[in-house]
Amino acid sequence: MVLCIPKAGVSVLLIALSSSIAIAGEEDRPFTFSAVYTGEAWGNARGGMENGTRYLHNIDLTLEADLSFAGLEDTTLFVYGLHTNSPEFSGDLVGDAPNDYKTNLELGYRAQLTDWLAVQPDIQYIINPGAVSGLRDALALGIRLEIGTTF
């Protein structure tokens, strides 16, 4: 449990669930799923909604798969989703025209090409970026290179 002190009132943020489940029929076929929920236990000591106070609920979902079983040695596929929901985002935190949710979806792939080089392309889709009305959904593409060696 985390205690936050905003401009006015008191918020108590509850981290209710954090778990990882490893599913593996054999050691060379691991799949990992994790789910984390973060939400309000008590939003305001005086009650009700108030500017400057965070009213927030997050759901994080992650799935990772080692693709070695498919012949792709040292390769990992991951899927990540984050959904942020609030009955009323505070205008002090997000601007003038807030939506009540924001969703991020991410798909990535990491391949170890040599013992010193790995590449990781990534795609993200953001629904209601910043939880602000009027912004179009966003698509982000990226690539990460890891270059290194051990002496």
GROMACS .gro file of C-alpha atoms in nm, residues 60-133:
model
   74
   60ASP     CA    1  -0.074  -0.446  -1.680
   61LEU     CA    2  -0.063  -0.774  -1.876
   62THR     CA    3   0.257  -0.929  -2.010
   63LEU     CA    4   0.314  -1.247  -2.211
   64GLU     CA    5   0.663  -1.367  -2.303
   65ALA     CA    6   0.752  -1.668  -2.515
   66ASP     CA    7   1.096  -1.817  -2.573
   67LEU     CA    8   1.088  -1.920  -2.940
   68SER     CA    9   1.375  -2.169  -2.916
   69PHE     CA   10   1.124  -2.454  -2.952
   70ALA     CA   11   1.037  -2.317  -3.300
   71GLY     CA   12   1.401  -2.327  -3.409
   72LEU     CA   13   1.470  -1.961  -3.326
   73GLU     CA   14   1.745  -1.992  -3.067
   74ASP     CA   15   1.793  -1.703  -2.823
   75THR     CA   16   1.475  -1.536  -2.949
   76THR     CA   17   1.194  -1.398  -2.732
   77LEU     CA   18   0.851  -1.271  -2.835
   78PHE     CA   19   0.669  -1.045  -2.593
   79VAL     CA   20   0.326  -0.885  -2.580
   80TYR     CA   21   0.250  -0.609  -2.331
   81GLY     CA   22  -0.077  -0.432  -2.257
   82LEU     CA   23  -0.147  -0.146  -2.016
   83HIS     CA   24  -0.494  -0.010  -1.952
   84THR     CA   25  -0.536   0.298  -1.733
   85ASN     CA   26  -0.889   0.374  -1.622
   86SER     CA   27  -1.037   0.640  -1.398
   87PRO     CA   28  -1.393   0.753  -1.337
   88GLU     CA   29  -1.269   1.112  -1.358
   89PHE     CA   30  -0.907   1.201  -1.430
   90SER     CA   31  -0.810   1.519  -1.253
   91GLY     CA   32  -0.783   1.819  -1.487
   92ASP     CA   33  -0.469   1.922  -1.297
   93LEU     CA   34  -0.300   1.603  -1.414
   94VAL     CA   35  -0.414   1.559  -1.775
   95GLY     CA   36  -0.538   1.886  -1.923
   96ASP     CA   37  -0.871   2.040  -2.013
   97ALA     CA   38  -1.061   1.763  -2.191
   98PRO     CA   39  -0.983   1.427  -2.033
   99ASN     CA   40  -1.112   1.088  -2.137
  100ASP     CA   41  -1.156   0.834  -1.862
  101TYR     CA   42  -0.906   0.578  -1.994
  102LYS     CA   43  -0.583   0.522  -2.187
  103THR     CA   44  -0.464   0.191  -2.335
  104ASN     CA   45  -0.113   0.097  -2.455
  105LEU     CA   46  -0.052  -0.222  -2.654
  106GLU     CA   47   0.303  -0.332  -2.735
  107LEU     CA   48   0.444  -0.618  -2.939
  108GLY     CA   49   0.816  -0.688  -2.948
  109TYR     CA   50   1.060  -0.947  -3.065
  110ARG     CA   51   1.422  -0.992  -2.953
  111ALA     CA   52   1.670  -1.195  -3.156
  112GLN     CA   53   2.030  -1.265  -3.054
  113LEU     CA   54   2.200  -1.253  -3.396
  114THR     CA   55   2.555  -1.318  -3.276
  115ASP     CA   56   2.721  -1.347  -2.936
  116TRP     CA   57   2.776  -0.969  -2.947
  117LEU     CA   58   2.469  -0.839  -3.139
  118ALA     CA   59   2.096  -0.851  -3.060
  119VAL     CA   60   1.814  -0.671  -3.240
  120GLN     CA   61   1.472  -0.589  -3.097
  121PRO     CA   62   1.201  -0.441  -3.322
  122ASP     CA   63   0.900  -0.299  -3.139
  123ILE     CA   64   0.551  -0.176  -3.228
  124GLN     CA   65   0.318   0.014  -2.994
  125TYR     CA   66  -0.041   0.128  -3.038
  126ILE     CA   67  -0.176   0.386  -2.794
  127ILE     CA   68  -0.552   0.438  -2.762
  128ASN     CA   69  -0.651   0.779  -2.618
  129PRO     CA   70  -0.290   0.898  -2.567
  130GLY     CA   71  -0.253   1.086  -2.240
  131ALA     CA   72  -0.624   1.022  -2.173
  132VAL     CA   73  -0.691   1.355  -2.347
  133SER     CA   74  -0.988   1.402  -2.581
   0.00000   0.00000   0.00000
